[in-house]
Amino acid sequence: MFLNNTIPVYINQFVQSQSGAFASDIVAATIVIVASVVLAFIADILFEKVFMHYAAKTRYDCDDLIVDALKKPIFYTVAFVGAFIAAEIVFPGNAAIEIIMGLLLTCLSILWIFALLKINKILFKHVLSHLVRKTDTKMDDELLPLFKNIVDVLLVFFGILAILKGVWDADILPLFASAGIVGLAVAFAAQDTISQLFGGISIYFDQPFKPGDRIEIDDGEIGIVQEVGIRSTRIKNLYNNMIVIPNSIIANSKVTNYTSPEESMMVKVTIGVAYGSDVEKVRGILTDIAKSVNFVLDDPVPYVRFDNHGDFSLDFAIIMWVTNPGEKFTVINEVNTKINAEFEKEGIEIPFPVRTIIQQKPE
């Protein structure tokens, strides 16, 4: 059944209400066709002379392109409505005429699908691309073409469904079932790729890090983020090597960001001295060392903490702050070097574990 009888019912009501107003059906159909053509040209002139005129005055290009994309579909839609009404007046309920009208409406629907695809392209190219260029990450630039293609596929898919159901009254439930089966097959075949893709999307929206941040993944890998892509993230480690990590792994891992929320970082160095050492003397030496080391900030002030009475040593911790995480290992190296030199000069012993073995003689 054509058009689910929806449009023919409204057209027949209109025709019946106007019956007798004209000398014959042919005259009425002719008047309708002429009126629809006139309205179509009026709409075309409005788009050409009014809408395009005002759109040209804006500083954006997208509105001109959208108006141009809508001009033809609206022209042919108005003309088709007139032709459809005229056909219902002259040939009411004629099966052949309904098939011809169905074919014309199918062509008109396809024209609208192409117009929507063109508008979608305009929006992604001139609006969304301009917005994503303002962000720091490159992932949204990579995701944009993917989202555009997804929207294109959806427009075509639902457009075809609308034609089949709305114009030809076809049963579309089997199509949905088939699409679900195909979707499941694709999901199983490409589950790794899909998990990496959604991992990249979750990283993009959560933004746990950005290019330039120094991060550590829970497997112990430390490096500076170089690029966050759709499928993977690239970081440069301490050996200046590039490591490519799938986004699905990062999305399910504990990530420590040493750069965010602040780039300054606390550095902790622990040291143990022998029992019997002068605690205040050790504290003073360690404090002087911390204040004399390059890259250590004066604010917050570095300090020394007496942490613990260990099994074989008195344990101290030096707490310092550096400007950025890249200075951490330089500071640790310099502090340990100075500790070794100062303790040797002051005669402070750095103990090591001693194990006493008692052997009993058999009786």
XYZ file of N, CA, C and O in Angstrom, residues 13-158:
584
model
N -9.529 14.189 1.301
C -10.349 15.118 2.084
C -10.327 16.501 1.469
O -11.350 17.187 1.393
N -9.120 16.922 1.015
C -9.002 18.238 0.379
C -9.794 18.277 -0.918
O -10.520 19.253 -1.199
N -9.673 17.207 -1.716
C -10.362 17.176 -3.015
C -11.870 17.198 -2.823
O -12.600 17.907 -3.517
N -12.352 16.370 -1.849
C -13.791 16.324 -1.612
C -14.321 17.669 -1.126
O -15.421 18.081 -1.472
N -13.528 18.362 -0.323
C -13.979 19.665 0.179
C -14.049 20.708 -0.927
O -14.791 21.687 -0.824
N -13.259 20.495 -1.988
C -13.230 21.461 -3.076
C -14.058 21.013 -4.285
O -14.053 21.676 -5.304
N -14.722 19.849 -4.160
C -15.497 19.352 -5.305
C -16.638 20.314 -5.615
O -17.327 20.800 -4.743
N -16.843 20.562 -6.887
C -17.880 21.474 -7.325
C -17.433 22.902 -7.415
O -18.129 23.749 -7.963
N -16.245 23.205 -6.905
C -15.756 24.584 -6.966
C -15.242 24.921 -8.351
O -15.184 26.095 -8.719
N -14.866 23.886 -9.119
C -14.350 24.116 -10.466
C -15.246 23.392 -11.466
O -15.992 22.459 -11.114
N -15.183 23.796 -12.729
C -16.036 23.229 -13.778
C -15.753 21.758 -13.983
O -16.652 20.968 -14.254
N -14.533 21.328 -13.881
C -14.182 19.922 -14.083
C -12.921 19.606 -13.283
O -12.219 20.502 -12.805
N -12.631 18.293 -13.151
C -11.429 17.865 -12.443
C -10.166 18.300 -13.175
O -9.145 18.596 -12.541
N -10.229 18.333 -14.495
C -9.050 18.730 -15.272
C -8.688 20.180 -14.966
O -7.507 20.524 -14.776
N -9.698 21.040 -14.896
C -9.439 22.451 -14.590
C -8.837 22.581 -13.195
O -7.871 23.326 -12.973
N -9.430 21.842 -12.234
C -8.923 21.911 -10.861
C -7.479 21.428 -10.786
O -6.630 22.049 -10.127
N -7.170 20.319 -11.483
C -5.812 19.791 -11.481
C -4.841 20.769 -12.130
O -3.705 20.959 -11.644
N -5.293 21.394 -13.195
C -4.430 22.372 -13.886
C -4.122 23.549 -12.971
O -2.979 24.017 -12.878
N -5.160 24.044 -12.278
C -4.956 25.173 -11.365
C -3.977 24.784 -10.256
O -3.092 25.568 -9.878
N -4.118 23.552 -9.723
C -3.220 23.099 -8.654
C -1.782 23.025 -9.154
O -0.846 23.463 -8.464
N -1.589 22.477 -10.360
C -0.230 22.354 -10.907
C 0.391 23.726 -11.130
O 1.551 23.982 -10.770
N -0.407 24.634 -11.727
C 0.107 25.986 -11.973
C 0.456 26.664 -10.653
O 1.515 27.294 -10.508
N -0.429 26.512 -9.657
C -0.186 27.150 -8.360
C 1.074 26.578 -7.705
O 1.889 27.323 -7.137
N 1.254 25.249 -7.812
C 2.440 24.637 -7.191
C 3.718 25.088 -7.883
O 4.736 25.335 -7.225
N 3.668 25.195 -9.217
C 4.853 25.657 -9.950
C 5.178 27.098 -9.587
O 6.347 27.470 -9.374
N 4.127 27.936 -9.482
C 4.344 29.338 -9.092
C 4.942 29.416 -7.687
O 5.907 30.155 -7.440
N 4.384 28.618 -6.769
C 4.922 28.607 -5.402
C 6.367 28.106 -5.370
O 7.200 28.611 -4.604
N 6.659 27.105 -6.214
C 8.026 26.583 -6.272
C 8.998 27.659 -6.731
O 10.097 27.809 -6.176
N 8.590 28.416 -7.773
C 9.478 29.489 -8.254
C 9.568 30.632 -7.249
O 10.631 31.267 -7.116
N 8.468 30.905 -6.520
C 8.534 31.932 -5.475
C 9.523 31.510 -4.389
O 10.339 32.314 -3.908
N 9.452 30.230 -3.996
C 10.401 29.719 -2.999
C 11.832 29.808 -3.511
O 12.757 30.167 -2.772
N 12.017 29.490 -4.799
C 13.354 29.561 -5.390
C 13.884 30.989 -5.402
O 15.062 31.232 -5.107
N 12.990 31.937 -5.723
C 13.397 33.349 -5.733
C 13.721 33.827 -4.312
O 14.684 34.576 -4.086
N 12.911 33.383 -3.339
C 13.188 33.741 -1.945
C 14.572 33.270 -1.511
O 15.330 33.998 -0.864
N 14.903 32.035 -1.876
C 16.219 31.509 -1.514
C 17.327 32.272 -2.238
O 18.370 32.560 -1.650
N 17.082 32.576 -3.506
C 18.123 33.207 -4.316
C 18.328 34.677 -3.947
O 19.469 35.149 -3.826
N 17.223 35.408 -3.782
C 17.314 36.852 -3.603
C 17.308 37.307 -2.140
O 17.845 38.374 -1.828
N 16.692 36.524 -1.268
C 16.551 36.960 0.120
C 17.522 36.210 1.026
O 18.428 36.796 1.638
N 17.327 34.885 1.115
C 18.148 34.097 2.047
C 19.631 34.134 1.682
O 20.495 34.311 2.537
N 19.925 33.958 0.384
C 21.323 34.000 -0.051
C 21.916 35.384 0.144
O 23.103 35.540 0.453
N 21.076 36.407 -0.020
C 21.542 37.783 0.134
C 21.976 38.047 1.580
O 23.051 38.602 1.830
N 21.131 37.631 2.528
C 21.472 37.854 3.935
C 22.589 36.920 4.405
O 23.413 37.297 5.250
N 22.594 35.703 3.861
C 23.663 34.774 4.241
C 25.020 35.266 3.765
O 26.050 35.051 4.420
N 25.048 35.930 2.612
C 26.309 36.431 2.059
C 26.893 37.559 2.915
O 28.098 37.828 2.852
N 26.036 38.213 3.710
C 26.521 39.330 4.528
C 27.205 38.872 5.813
O 27.876 39.655 6.468
N 27.011 37.609 6.186
C 27.652 37.117 7.402
C 29.111 36.769 7.107
O 29.506 36.599 5.954
N 29.906 36.624 8.173
C 31.323 36.305 7.984
C 31.576 34.804 7.911
O 32.713 34.367 7.854
N 30.495 34.035 7.934
C 30.630 32.584 7.849
C 30.269 32.100 6.449
O 29.377 32.653 5.796
N 30.930 31.035 6.018
C 30.643 30.454 4.713
C 29.575 29.381 4.786
O 28.906 29.090 3.784
N 29.400 28.781 5.977
C 28.522 27.619 6.070
C 27.065 27.967 5.794
O 26.330 27.173 5.189
N 26.595 29.167 6.209
C 25.187 29.497 5.996
C 24.866 29.653 4.516
O 23.797 29.234 4.053
N 25.809 30.220 3.735
C 25.599 30.320 2.282
C 25.469 28.923 1.672
O 24.604 28.672 0.832
N 26.333 28.011 2.103
C 26.349 26.665 1.537
C 25.100 25.885 1.940
O 24.556 25.118 1.139
N 24.616 26.078 3.185
C 23.415 25.379 3.634
C 22.185 25.869 2.876
O 21.335 25.073 2.458
N 22.084 27.179 2.702
C 20.963 27.733 1.923
C 20.979 27.203 0.502
O 19.944 26.818 -0.064
N 22.163 27.140 -0.090
C 22.285 26.610 -1.453
C 21.909 25.133 -1.523
O 21.308 24.674 -2.495
N 22.253 24.376 -0.465
C 21.937 22.945 -0.448
C 20.434 22.696 -0.310
O 19.917 21.674 -0.777
N 19.707 23.609 0.334
C 18.273 23.425 0.557
C 17.412 23.938 -0.596
O 16.224 23.589 -0.685
N 17.984 24.750 -1.465
C 17.186 25.424 -2.499
C 16.497 24.436 -3.440
O 15.281 24.478 -3.649
N 17.236 23.521 -4.024
C 16.657 22.572 -4.995
C 15.664 21.613 -4.352
O 14.566 21.399 -4.901
N 16.000 20.982 -3.203
C 15.015 20.069 -2.605
C 13.680 20.734 -2.298
O 12.619 20.132 -2.513
N 13.709 21.982 -1.790
C 12.451 22.664 -1.480
C 11.682 22.986 -2.762
O 10.452 22.847 -2.817
N 12.383 23.393 -3.819
C 11.735 23.681 -5.109
C 11.003 22.447 -5.622
O 9.820 22.501 -5.986
N 11.698 21.312 -5.654
C 11.084 20.094 -6.189
C 10.016 19.542 -5.245
O 9.054 18.909 -5.711
N 10.145 19.771 -3.946
C 9.126 19.302 -3.006
C 7.806 20.026 -3.239
O 6.730 19.399 -3.287
N 7.860 21.348 -3.391
C 6.636 22.126 -3.643
C 6.003 21.709 -4.968
O 4.777 21.523 -5.060
N 6.831 21.527 -5.994
C 6.307 21.108 -7.295
C 5.683 19.714 -7.215
O 4.634 19.445 -7.813
N 6.318 18.810 -6.469
C 5.799 17.440 -6.366
C 4.452 17.416 -5.645
O 3.547 16.666 -6.027
N 4.322 18.218 -4.584
C 3.049 18.253 -3.853
C 1.915 18.659 -4.790
O 0.821 18.067 -4.772
N 2.170 19.642 -5.636
C 1.149 20.055 -6.605
C 0.811 18.944 -7.581
O -0.376 18.689 -7.882
N 1.840 18.255 -8.094
C 1.604 17.159 -9.028
C 0.835 16.022 -8.366
O -0.047 15.406 -8.983
N 1.153 15.757 -7.111
C 0.472 14.686 -6.389
C -1.003 15.009 -6.187
O -1.889 14.164 -6.383
N -1.282 16.240 -5.781
C -2.685 16.650 -5.577
C -3.447 16.583 -6.896
O -4.592 16.091 -6.949
N -2.823 17.053 -7.970
C -3.475 17.026 -9.289
C -3.779 15.597 -9.716
O -4.845 15.302 -10.265
N -2.831 14.675 -9.480
C -3.055 13.276 -9.857
C -4.201 12.666 -9.062
O -5.003 11.883 -9.599
N -4.322 13.011 -7.780
C -5.414 12.485 -6.963
C -6.764 13.062 -7.399
O -7.797 12.422 -7.227
N -6.739 14.282 -7.925
C -7.988 14.885 -8.395
C -8.476 14.196 -9.656
O -9.657 13.846 -9.794
N -7.544 13.981 -10.599
C -7.930 13.436 -11.908
C -8.074 11.919 -11.865
O -9.005 11.349 -12.439
N -7.119 11.237 -11.168
C -7.124 9.772 -11.137
C -7.174 9.266 -9.693
O -6.207 8.686 -9.188
N -8.272 9.494 -8.980
C -8.323 9.065 -7.577
C -8.300 7.542 -7.441
O -9.064 6.837 -8.109
N -7.359 7.051 -6.597
C -7.282 5.621 -6.339
C -6.725 4.792 -7.471
O -6.762 3.560 -7.396
N -6.174 5.410 -8.506
C -5.612 4.652 -9.630
C -4.270 4.044 -9.209
O -3.362 4.754 -8.775
N -4.147 2.709 -9.333
C -2.950 2.002 -8.871
C -1.714 2.406 -9.658
O -0.630 2.592 -9.100
N -1.851 2.551 -10.974
C -0.696 2.902 -11.810
C -0.177 4.298 -11.467
O 1.041 4.527 -11.379
N -1.109 5.226 -11.268
C -0.717 6.595 -10.914
C -0.023 6.602 -9.546
O 0.968 7.325 -9.331
N -0.529 5.781 -8.617
C 0.099 5.732 -7.293
C 1.523 5.197 -7.381
O 2.425 5.662 -6.672
N 1.744 4.222 -8.255
C 3.106 3.685 -8.423
C 4.024 4.760 -8.996
O 5.171 4.941 -8.548
N 3.506 5.492 -9.997
C 4.314 6.572 -10.593
C 4.635 7.638 -9.541
O 5.774 8.109 -9.424
N 3.630 7.999 -8.749
C 3.854 8.988 -7.692
C 4.845 8.461 -6.638
O 5.663 9.201 -6.106
N 4.734 7.149 -6.376
C 5.674 6.543 -5.431
C 7.105 6.616 -5.936
O 8.037 6.890 -5.165
N 7.298 6.384 -7.214
C 8.639 6.475 -7.803
C 9.161 7.910 -7.740
O 10.336 8.143 -7.422
N 8.252 8.880 -8.030
C 8.657 10.282 -7.962
C 9.002 10.687 -6.525
O 9.989 11.393 -6.281
N 8.195 10.213 -5.568
C 8.463 10.532 -4.169
C 9.757 9.866 -3.695
O 10.497 10.429 -2.888
N 10.037 8.687 -4.212
C 11.302 8.021 -3.893
C 12.482 8.857 -4.386
O 13.472 9.048 -3.665
N 12.351 9.349 -5.621
C 13.415 10.213 -6.166
C 13.568 11.486 -5.336
O 14.694 11.938 -5.066
N 12.417 12.046 -4.903
C 12.465 13.258 -4.081
C 13.127 12.958 -2.732
O 13.922 13.757 -2.227
N 12.815 11.798 -2.160
C 13.421 11.416 -0.881
C 14.928 11.234 -1.018
O 15.701 11.643 -0.140
N 15.353 10.625 -2.112
C 16.791 10.457 -2.366
C 17.461 11.823 -2.509
O 18.585 12.041 -2.016
N 16.758 12.750 -3.170
C 17.295 14.109 -3.300
C 17.492 14.747 -1.921
O 18.519 15.406 -1.675
N 16.528 14.532 -1.026
C 16.655 15.068 0.330
C 17.781 14.390 1.112
O 18.482 15.025 1.905
N 17.965 13.095 0.884
C 19.074 12.391 1.547
C 20.407 12.995 1.128
O 21.286 13.256 1.963
N 20.557 13.225 -0.180
C 21.807 13.841 -0.667
C 21.970 15.255 -0.120
O 23.090 15.684 0.194
N 20.860 15.985 0.016
C 20.940 17.340 0.566
C 21.384 17.298 2.030
O 22.229 18.102 2.459
N 20.855 16.350 2.798
C 21.253 16.223 4.209
C 22.710 15.785 4.335
O 23.425 16.237 5.230
N 23.147 14.908 3.432
C 24.557 14.508 3.429
C 25.461 15.710 3.129
O 26.532 15.862 3.730
N 25.004 16.554 2.214
C 25.782 17.755 1.871
C 25.829 18.718 3.058
O 26.888 19.289 3.365
N 24.695 18.888 3.743
C 24.659 19.766 4.916
C 25.543 19.206 6.024
O 26.259 19.949 6.709
N 25.496 17.878 6.196
C 26.354 17.241 7.197
C 27.832 17.501 6.901
O 28.622 17.814 7.797
N 28.207 17.402 5.645
C 29.589 17.683 5.241
C 29.958 19.137 5.511
O 31.067 19.436 5.988
N 29.027 20.041 5.227
C 29.284 21.469 5.460
C 29.502 21.739 6.947
O 30.433 22.455 7.340
N 28.645 21.158 7.794
C 28.754 21.392 9.232
C 30.073 20.864 9.787
O 30.740 21.525 10.585
N 30.467 19.656 9.370
C 31.710 19.085 9.875
C 32.928 19.836 9.339
O 33.918 19.996 10.059
N 32.839 20.295 8.098
C 33.999 20.954 7.484
C 34.164 22.392 7.952
O 35.289 22.852 8.212
N 33.072 23.123 8.080
C 33.172 24.561 8.339
C 32.854 24.953 9.786
O 33.204 26.068 10.188
N 32.184 24.096 10.543
C 31.816 24.453 11.912
C 32.596 23.615 12.924
O 33.387 24.144 13.715
N 32.394 22.298 12.879
C 33.019 21.432 13.877
C 34.531 21.394 13.743
O 35.251 21.353 14.738
N 35.036 21.388 12.503
C 36.493 21.364 12.319
C 37.135 22.626 12.883
O 38.244 22.594 13.411
N 36.418 23.754 12.777
C 36.933 25.010 13.340
C 36.978 24.935 14.861
O 37.907 25.463 15.487
N 36.010 24.248 15.456
C 35.974 24.133 16.919
C 37.073 23.212 17.433
O 37.731 23.525 18.434
N 37.297 22.072 16.758
C 38.295 21.127 17.264
C 39.715 21.637 17.070
O 40.629 21.219 17.782
N 39.918 22.540 16.117
C 41.262 23.097 15.927
C 41.683 23.954 17.118
O 42.873 24.219 17.308
N 40.719 24.403 17.914
C 41.037 25.240 19.067
C 41.489 24.426 20.271
O 41.984 24.991 21.241
N 41.309 23.107 20.237
C 41.699 22.275 21.369
C 43.173 21.907 21.266
O 43.782 21.992 20.203
N 43.737 21.474 22.409
C 45.154 21.125 22.454
C 45.436 19.743 21.883
O 46.489 19.510 21.314
N 44.504 18.811 22.050
C 44.734 17.448 21.607
C 44.396 17.262 20.131
O 43.575 17.983 19.578
N 45.056 16.287 19.515
C 44.811 15.972 18.111
C 43.771 14.878 17.946
O 43.368 14.578 16.823
N 43.352 14.277 19.071
C 42.432 13.161 18.952
C 41.106 13.580 18.346
O 40.522 12.865 17.531
N 40.574 14.753 18.756
C 39.298 15.188 18.205
C 39.403 15.447 16.706
O 38.442 15.237 15.968
N 40.580 15.890 16.240
C 40.770 16.061 14.793
C 40.671 14.714 14.082
O 40.165 14.627 12.958
N 41.192 13.653 14.730
C 41.137 12.326 14.126
C 39.738 11.721 14.245
O 39.303 10.975 13.367
N 39.039 12.030 15.342
C 37.703 11.476 15.531
C 36.662 12.143 14.641
O 35.639 11.530 14.326
N 36.911 13.376 14.223
C 35.917 14.126 13.460
C 35.518 13.416 12.166
O 34.321 13.260 11.893
N 36.474 12.969 11.320
C 36.061 12.242 10.103
C 35.283 10.972 10.420
O 34.365 10.605 9.683
N 35.644 10.296 11.521
C 34.928 9.078 11.910
C 33.479 9.406 12.253
O 32.551 8.725 11.792
N 33.270 10.448 13.060
C 31.907 10.837 13.418
C 31.111 11.279 12.186
O 29.916 10.989 12.077
N 31.776 11.969 11.274
C 31.092 12.392 10.039
C 30.614 11.182 9.251
O 29.475 11.138 8.755
N 31.486 10.175 9.119
C 31.113 8.978 8.378
C 29.978 8.232 9.070
O 29.083 7.691 8.398
N 30.003 8.205 10.415
C 28.923 7.545 11.152
C 27.591 8.251 10.892
O 26.565 7.603 10.642
N 27.600 9.584 10.942
C 26.373 10.350 10.674
C 25.911 10.129 9.239
O 24.701 9.980 8.979
N 26.843 10.081 8.284
C 26.486 9.812 6.881
C 25.783 8.461 6.747
O 24.750 8.340 6.066
N 26.359 7.449 7.388
C 25.774 6.098 7.317
C 24.373 6.093 7.932
O 23.433 5.494 7.385
N 24.213 6.765 9.073
C 22.905 6.817 9.720
C 21.872 7.546 8.853
O 20.708 7.116 8.767
N 22.292 8.635 8.224
C 21.367 9.369 7.351
C 20.906 8.499 6.190
O 19.706 8.464 5.855
N 21.832 7.788 5.572
C 21.473 6.918 4.440
C 20.598 5.765 4.916
O 19.578 5.430 4.295
N 20.997 5.150 6.051
C 20.258 3.985 6.558
C 18.818 4.357 6.900
O 17.866 3.707 6.440
N 18.629 5.400 7.705
C 17.273 5.782 8.098
C 16.501 6.410 6.937
O 15.269 6.326 6.895
